[in-house]
XYZ file of C-alpha atoms in Angstrom:
517
model
C 64.264 -101.815 5.977
C 63.800 -98.151 5.212
C 66.206 -95.299 4.741
C 67.788 -94.434 8.059
C 69.477 -91.139 8.931
C 73.177 -91.150 9.668
C 74.187 -90.258 13.225
C 75.002 -86.610 13.510
C 74.062 -83.333 15.172
C 70.657 -83.347 13.495
C 69.649 -86.815 14.682
C 67.677 -85.274 17.552
C 65.155 -84.046 14.994
C 64.432 -87.656 14.006
C 63.773 -88.738 17.581
C 60.117 -89.384 18.463
C 58.553 -86.735 20.672
C 58.066 -89.233 23.463
C 61.766 -90.140 23.479
C 62.677 -86.456 23.629
C 60.283 -86.017 26.559
C 61.841 -88.948 28.453
C 65.320 -87.583 27.819
C 64.187 -84.154 29.010
C 62.972 -85.673 32.279
C 66.136 -87.747 32.621
C 68.259 -84.770 31.584
C 70.370 -86.965 29.359
C 70.270 -89.522 26.557
C 68.610 -92.856 27.177
C 70.958 -95.855 27.297
C 70.896 -98.426 24.505
C 69.121 -101.044 26.614
C 66.370 -98.588 27.503
C 65.726 -98.034 23.809
C 65.624 -101.812 23.305
C 63.098 -102.177 26.120
C 60.915 -99.453 24.591
C 61.078 -101.167 21.189
C 60.060 -104.546 22.621
C 57.186 -103.155 24.668
C 55.797 -100.809 22.006
C 56.007 -103.315 19.123
C 54.554 -106.046 21.351
C 51.587 -103.837 22.244
C 51.232 -102.806 18.606
C 50.922 -106.299 17.196
C 48.837 -107.495 20.125
C 46.323 -104.773 19.248
C 46.409 -105.786 15.569
C 45.350 -109.324 16.461
C 42.825 -108.146 19.049
C 41.083 -106.102 16.340
C 41.338 -109.008 13.885
C 39.800 -111.510 16.301
C 36.635 -109.486 16.894
C 34.840 -110.731 13.787
C 34.978 -114.377 14.824
C 33.344 -113.621 18.187
C 30.563 -111.441 16.767
C 29.652 -113.932 14.023
C 27.324 -115.893 16.287
C 25.523 -112.649 17.196
C 25.134 -111.573 13.571
C 24.005 -115.042 12.490
C 22.286 -116.717 15.487
C 20.609 -119.480 13.542
C 18.915 -122.507 15.012
C 21.349 -124.122 17.462
C 21.338 -127.182 15.210
C 23.020 -125.310 12.364
C 26.042 -127.195 11.153
C 24.701 -130.383 12.744
C 21.844 -130.664 10.332
C 20.562 -128.375 7.609
C 17.707 -126.237 8.899
C 17.105 -123.383 6.440
C 15.751 -120.096 7.719
C 12.807 -118.325 6.232
C 13.912 -116.547 3.087
C 11.848 -113.517 4.063
C 14.377 -112.662 6.769
C 17.031 -112.229 4.126
C 15.124 -110.464 1.391
C 12.961 -108.397 3.749
C 14.921 -107.714 6.934
C 12.979 -106.390 9.941
C 12.106 -102.755 9.475
C 12.483 -101.839 13.125
C 15.152 -99.237 13.759
C 15.118 -99.694 17.533
C 18.565 -100.458 18.876
C 18.648 -103.295 21.341
C 21.246 -105.419 23.038
C 19.055 -108.441 22.435
C 20.801 -110.354 19.739
C 18.380 -113.221 19.275
C 17.253 -112.222 15.781
C 20.722 -111.522 14.437
C 21.514 -108.811 11.959
C 20.463 -108.705 8.320
C 21.794 -109.715 5.880
C 23.757 -112.218 7.976
C 20.718 -113.811 9.614
C 19.384 -115.064 6.273
C 19.576 -118.537 4.797
C 23.030 -117.856 3.384
C 24.276 -115.726 6.281
C 27.052 -118.172 7.138
C 28.309 -117.992 3.561
C 28.262 -114.179 3.632
C 30.331 -114.181 6.816
C 32.813 -116.500 5.122
C 33.054 -114.087 2.208
C 33.922 -111.267 4.609
C 36.746 -113.403 5.968
C 38.215 -114.274 2.597
C 37.984 -110.666 1.384
C 39.883 -109.485 4.469
C 42.546 -112.188 4.219
C 43.162 -111.878 0.480
C 43.605 -108.113 0.696
C 45.783 -108.627 3.767
C 48.004 -111.156 1.965
C 48.386 -109.018 -1.165
C 48.872 -105.842 0.836
C 51.722 -107.454 2.763
C 54.021 -107.330 -0.270
C 53.185 -103.694 -1.037
C 53.554 -102.738 2.624
C 57.095 -104.102 2.657
C 57.889 -102.136 -0.505
C 56.443 -98.891 0.890
C 58.086 -99.420 4.266
C 61.463 -99.381 2.526
C 60.814 -95.827 1.408
C 59.063 -94.334 4.425
C 59.709 -93.678 8.073
C 58.589 -96.934 9.676
C 57.289 -95.189 12.797
C 54.928 -93.026 10.754
C 54.053 -95.898 8.415
C 53.105 -98.189 11.312
C 51.171 -95.453 13.129
C 49.129 -94.655 9.998
C 48.397 -98.353 9.504
C 47.191 -98.760 13.080
C 45.027 -95.644 13.053
C 43.557 -96.679 9.693
C 42.835 -100.155 11.044
C 41.127 -98.636 14.065
C 39.061 -96.310 11.891
C 37.612 -98.982 9.600
C 37.172 -101.522 12.397
C 35.148 -98.915 14.287
C 33.155 -98.005 11.176
C 32.183 -101.664 10.794
C 30.763 -101.526 14.314
C 29.103 -98.168 13.627
C 26.798 -100.035 11.269
C 24.989 -101.215 14.401
C 23.891 -97.727 15.459
C 23.387 -96.533 11.874
C 21.110 -99.556 11.301
C 23.014 -100.501 8.137
C 22.036 -103.809 6.519
C 23.979 -103.603 3.268
C 26.408 -106.481 2.802
C 28.633 -104.313 0.622
C 29.108 -101.767 3.397
C 30.508 -104.421 5.702
C 32.532 -105.928 2.855
C 34.192 -102.588 2.038
C 34.980 -101.973 5.710
C 36.621 -105.400 5.984
C 38.654 -104.894 2.800
C 39.963 -101.511 3.950
C 40.693 -102.851 7.428
C 42.641 -105.746 5.873
C 44.635 -103.330 3.733
C 45.698 -101.248 6.729
C 46.308 -104.371 8.833
C 48.914 -105.494 6.286
C 51.191 -102.651 7.407
C 51.764 -104.251 10.795
C 54.136 -107.177 10.465
C 56.609 -105.765 7.910
C 56.997 -102.693 10.129
C 57.405 -104.284 13.551
C 59.695 -107.026 12.253
C 62.001 -104.477 10.652
C 62.152 -102.282 13.758
C 62.847 -105.198 16.101
C 65.422 -106.513 13.642
C 67.188 -103.143 13.715
C 67.622 -103.312 17.484
C 68.304 -107.009 18.158
C 71.046 -108.978 16.433
C 71.495 -112.682 15.866
C 72.549 -113.365 19.440
C 69.315 -111.857 20.766
C 66.821 -113.967 18.837
C 66.340 -116.810 21.329
C 64.285 -116.274 24.450
C 63.570 -112.589 23.696
C 61.995 -113.361 20.325
C 60.126 -116.336 21.737
C 58.443 -114.146 24.323
C 57.901 -111.324 21.821
C 56.165 -113.659 19.367
C 53.492 -114.435 21.973
C 51.719 -111.235 20.890
C 49.712 -113.197 18.309
C 48.005 -115.542 20.756
C 47.729 -112.857 23.440
C 46.043 -110.532 20.947
C 43.594 -113.275 19.976
C 42.803 -113.923 23.641
C 42.298 -110.244 24.486
C 40.228 -109.716 21.344
C 37.955 -112.609 22.298
C 37.532 -111.441 25.881
C 36.853 -107.806 24.955
C 34.402 -108.635 22.160
C 32.586 -111.229 24.284
C 32.224 -108.892 27.259
C 30.757 -106.115 25.114
C 28.262 -108.214 23.144
C 25.546 -107.727 25.757
C 25.653 -103.963 25.133
C 25.293 -104.359 21.358
C 27.648 -105.996 18.846
C 28.800 -102.604 17.572
C 30.792 -102.042 20.766
C 32.740 -105.235 20.092
C 34.237 -103.515 17.045
C 34.444 -99.917 18.225
C 36.384 -100.566 21.445
C 39.146 -102.694 19.816
C 39.225 -100.121 17.013
C 39.772 -97.276 19.452
C 42.358 -99.363 21.306
C 44.539 -99.995 18.250
C 44.225 -96.347 17.203
C 45.368 -95.250 20.667
C 48.358 -97.607 20.592
C 49.096 -96.276 17.107
C 49.452 -92.859 18.713
C 51.814 -94.386 21.297
C 53.861 -95.840 18.416
C 54.077 -92.426 16.771
C 55.235 -90.783 20.008
C 57.662 -93.377 21.369
C 58.921 -95.902 18.787
C 62.599 -95.459 17.800
C 62.994 -97.009 14.359
C 66.697 -97.804 14.668
C 69.775 -96.969 16.745
C 70.872 -94.490 14.053
C 67.594 -92.590 14.237
C 68.174 -91.723 17.907
C 71.949 -91.448 17.836
C 72.571 -94.752 19.634
C 75.553 -96.919 18.745
C 74.641 -100.047 16.798
C 76.093 -103.411 17.713
C 78.481 -104.891 15.165
C 76.737 -108.292 15.040
C 74.866 -109.293 11.939
C 71.214 -108.452 12.357
C 68.356 -110.846 11.817
C 64.662 -110.024 11.910
C 62.335 -112.351 13.816
C 59.959 -114.624 11.972
C 56.282 -114.465 12.806
C 53.555 -117.202 12.322
C 53.405 -117.303 8.600
C 53.188 -113.612 7.743
C 55.282 -111.787 5.171
C 58.645 -110.099 5.845
C 60.279 -107.617 3.513
C 63.878 -107.487 4.766
C 65.637 -109.752 7.294
C 68.386 -107.160 7.877
C 71.200 -109.704 7.878
C 73.765 -107.007 7.389
C 73.911 -103.355 8.237
C 75.923 -102.462 5.180
C 77.071 -103.536 1.700
C 73.461 -104.210 0.618
C 74.307 -102.546 -2.678
C 76.702 -105.367 -3.462
C 74.009 -108.034 -3.186
C 72.221 -109.337 -6.230
C 68.559 -110.125 -5.706
C 67.494 -113.713 -6.298
C 64.832 -114.184 -8.962
C 61.377 -115.492 -8.131
C 61.738 -118.856 -9.882
C 65.330 -119.213 -8.699
C 64.177 -118.774 -5.108
C 61.583 -121.510 -5.576
C 64.384 -123.894 -6.573
C 66.343 -123.382 -3.330
C 66.133 -126.679 -1.384
C 63.432 -126.548 1.284
C 61.502 -123.537 0.001
C 58.705 -125.364 -1.827
C 58.087 -128.011 0.900
C 57.864 -125.424 3.668
C 55.793 -123.027 1.543
C 53.103 -125.604 0.791
C 53.263 -127.012 4.310
C 52.564 -123.525 5.628
C 49.665 -123.126 3.200
C 47.819 -126.093 4.698
C 48.954 -125.356 8.267
C 47.534 -121.821 8.074
C 44.358 -123.182 6.477
C 43.746 -125.103 9.709
C 44.911 -122.372 12.086
C 42.948 -119.529 10.495
C 39.786 -121.594 10.261
C 39.916 -121.867 14.035
C 40.833 -118.197 14.347
C 37.717 -117.066 12.468
C 35.171 -119.798 13.175
C 35.876 -121.389 16.580
C 33.560 -119.146 18.694
C 30.796 -119.600 16.117
C 31.258 -123.388 16.180
C 31.201 -123.530 19.981
C 28.014 -121.469 20.266
C 26.259 -123.694 17.718
C 27.297 -127.011 19.236
C 25.559 -128.455 22.298
C 27.998 -129.161 25.141
C 26.541 -131.551 27.709
C 23.135 -130.861 26.173
C 23.391 -127.083 26.529
C 24.262 -124.261 24.149
C 26.621 -121.505 25.233
C 25.923 -117.834 24.614
C 28.013 -115.914 22.093
C 29.969 -114.243 24.883
C 30.652 -117.499 26.720
C 31.723 -119.174 23.478
C 34.161 -116.341 22.769
C 35.668 -116.638 26.241
C 35.959 -120.420 25.986
C 37.688 -120.184 22.601
C 40.667 -118.451 24.224
C 41.823 -121.874 25.471
C 42.776 -122.676 21.877
C 45.145 -119.696 21.829
C 46.540 -120.534 25.257
C 47.300 -123.994 23.924
C 48.931 -122.317 20.941
C 51.320 -120.392 23.175
C 52.336 -123.601 24.942
C 52.623 -125.430 21.610
C 54.869 -122.780 20.104
C 57.232 -122.838 23.062
C 57.194 -126.655 23.207
C 57.829 -127.048 19.478
C 60.710 -124.596 19.622
C 62.269 -126.338 22.623
C 61.947 -129.798 21.072
C 63.344 -128.711 17.718
C 66.277 -126.984 19.428
C 66.983 -130.074 21.528
C 66.741 -132.475 18.567
C 68.167 -130.025 16.037
C 65.423 -131.282 13.727
C 62.961 -128.580 12.643
C 61.183 -130.567 9.925
C 60.735 -133.646 12.118
C 59.226 -131.523 14.877
C 56.894 -129.560 12.588
C 55.693 -132.677 10.765
C 55.160 -134.560 14.039
C 53.010 -131.743 15.407
C 50.920 -131.652 12.231
C 50.346 -135.405 12.387
C 49.408 -135.172 16.084
C 46.901 -132.442 15.174
C 44.871 -135.013 13.191
C 43.719 -137.151 16.167
C 43.400 -133.984 18.269
C 40.944 -132.554 15.728
C 39.063 -135.858 15.554
C 38.651 -136.156 19.312
C 37.663 -132.510 19.686
C 34.881 -132.931 17.125
C 33.760 -136.388 18.339
C 33.937 -135.979 22.110
C 34.049 -132.239 22.782
C 30.288 -132.161 23.255
C 30.257 -134.666 26.143
C 31.128 -132.169 28.872
C 32.588 -128.701 29.317
C 35.706 -130.113 30.990
C 36.407 -132.515 28.127
C 35.756 -129.741 25.610
C 38.222 -127.413 27.336
C 40.935 -130.065 27.574
C 40.587 -131.165 23.947
C 40.479 -127.546 22.718
C 43.711 -126.774 24.569
C 45.435 -129.846 23.110
C 44.177 -129.045 19.604
C 45.494 -125.483 19.853
C 48.857 -126.792 21.010
C 49.331 -129.105 18.041
C 47.809 -126.783 15.417
C 49.684 -123.610 16.417
C 52.959 -125.264 17.443
C 54.307 -125.737 13.909
C 52.639 -122.455 12.900
C 55.232 -120.650 15.042
C 58.068 -123.024 14.175
C 57.979 -123.282 10.387
C 59.122 -119.790 9.530
C 61.833 -119.887 12.160
C 63.102 -123.189 10.798
C 63.127 -121.927 7.215
C 64.935 -118.691 8.076
C 67.548 -120.604 10.081
C 68.056 -123.225 7.359
C 68.171 -120.815 4.445
C 70.252 -118.289 6.371
C 73.105 -120.810 6.380
C 72.421 -122.429 3.017
C 75.471 -122.479 0.775
C 73.550 -121.203 -2.255
C 72.556 -117.998 -0.433
C 75.886 -116.985 1.087
C 74.098 -114.742 3.595
C 72.309 -112.740 0.891
C 69.615 -110.793 2.756
C 67.796 -109.952 -0.472
C 67.596 -113.658 -1.255
C 66.080 -114.327 2.137
C 63.567 -111.546 1.634
C 62.411 -113.147 -1.625
C 62.276 -116.616 -0.101
C 60.355 -115.431 2.949
C 57.846 -113.594 0.759
C 57.257 -116.803 -1.210
C 56.740 -118.936 1.883
C 54.575 -116.467 3.805
C 52.616 -115.410 0.741
C 51.814 -119.037 -0.041
C 50.760 -119.583 3.575
C 48.439 -116.585 3.442
C 46.577 -118.187 0.537
C 45.705 -121.082 2.829
C 44.632 -118.615 5.513
C 42.099 -117.174 3.071
C 40.881 -120.499 1.650
C 40.157 -122.193 4.983
C 37.645 -119.690 6.386
C 35.996 -119.313 2.962
C 35.428 -123.055 2.542
C 34.196 -123.293 6.114
C 31.524 -120.697 5.399
C 30.090 -122.954 2.687
C 30.695 -126.392 4.191
C 29.510 -125.628 7.742
C 26.034 -124.806 6.460
C 25.664 -128.514 5.692
C 27.911 -130.278 8.169
C 30.544 -129.355 10.731
C 31.792 -132.925 10.522
C 32.719 -132.226 6.906
C 34.620 -129.111 8.055
C 36.688 -131.152 10.488
C 37.337 -133.754 7.797
C 38.721 -130.934 5.652
C 40.909 -129.718 8.531
C 42.262 -133.195 9.279
C 43.041 -133.713 5.591
C 44.847 -130.349 5.470
C 46.934 -131.271 8.529
C 47.877 -134.561 6.886
C 48.896 -132.885 3.641
C 50.909 -130.272 5.561
C 52.913 -133.008 7.245
C 53.403 -134.945 4.015
C 54.947 -131.931 2.300
C 57.815 -132.132 4.796
C 58.477 -135.829 4.148
C 61.605 -135.264 2.061
C 63.088 -132.922 4.666
C 62.173 -135.344 7.461
C 63.914 -138.202 5.667
C 66.994 -136.014 5.159
C 67.100 -135.116 8.863
C 66.660 -138.743 9.948
C 69.391 -139.859 7.534
C 71.758 -137.174 8.809
C 71.121 -138.210 12.413
C 71.736 -141.886 11.628
C 74.989 -141.054 9.853
C 76.060 -138.869 12.767
C 75.266 -141.678 15.187
C 77.235 -144.214 13.148
C 80.140 -141.778 12.912
C 80.203 -141.394 16.689
C 80.151 -145.178 17.106
C 83.107 -145.585 14.757
C 85.061 -142.931 16.641
C 84.270 -144.682 19.918
C 85.429 -148.030 18.524
C 88.699 -146.508 17.254
C 89.601 -145.225 20.692
C 92.157 -147.445 22.551
């Protein structure tokens, strides 16, 4: 991904300033493995900060819209005067009991849902354009600009607190622009990591690297929750400054490829990692002869076996996962646990258990699918197990804090497990499919279809939740359980094929055993 300079005497000019500084201290070139370590650490920090900034909104929702604690359990409309005539006081206070207009009005929950869908739709659309632009720009600069832009507009959203801004359109524009700059993240980091790590490096290294999503969500929740008592604006400004700072680190230290720093590239075929449902521009299967490849058409890519089932499965899987990403802290703070309601900060901290469960689920799903050599069976099984997990979390999570924590962890494990597995399974299956013949441009098209379709679900889930939760959270969980069921059903044909193949393999082994003297 991107035009890379050929090794030569001028390659030092393409080296990041930070790499030059390290080489000056070392008084010699950095070894290849040192560059790989820098790439892993810097890209990991980069995407962790992306998700930390993205998670902030879900934690602050309950501070912007602190309705009656019975909201979502029964319909208790607020006085319309709070929406049409917000309090005129300009005094800044860390007391968040009255919320923040216009989100503390009768339709505040719906407005918050609209912010989510605006962010996610722009993010999904921007992903395709980001991949296209990344092909034609220096990925280090492209990623750094995206991170600094994300930090700027995330911070400006929080600045509305001190500026006493109550215009919905201000916050909407800030979210849209933040979503646009956020879309630069995944296409950039996946291309850089793919440039440095070949097919033989994708196992444990990529599994650990992919933990940045859940870790970013956890850090974002903890940071935003801790700062709420000082005013909700800080919950946006600090993560915004953090991602901007790491963007500067990216600009100073990230080597885009071995060629850009004069390092010798391995001869293995290169594969980019697959992240939880987000778009990838170029898998980098080969380092050369791309000009000989013929791109696969959009409709032709849809007809490749396995693309449509996994694409629609991911749509409904991300609908569930992103609903939790954006609404879980809000739900916790508005649901009595053992007869008590948690503060916004406590709810944000508690919600991190869902992401911790997601880390465990992703590792467990990957291990099981590797052991069984059955990706579709594993993904479908996790989606089906998510249905009772969601039911029990909704029905019994209020009984005690311990039960709530345990059920939240289990729910995160089953919801996020296939979220991490699906794209990996598709890339592995299609990478060896006979109709592709290793065509990297075909895989780029297929991945865009699958991840783009999944991003639609990521936008729909939070939007519907904003409307439905105003009447009943039970209806929201019914929607989530239905989505998990549909996600599993879309893999039925692939599951049957895997089961049939395993039965035939077993019978073949039995016949061979019987033929032995």
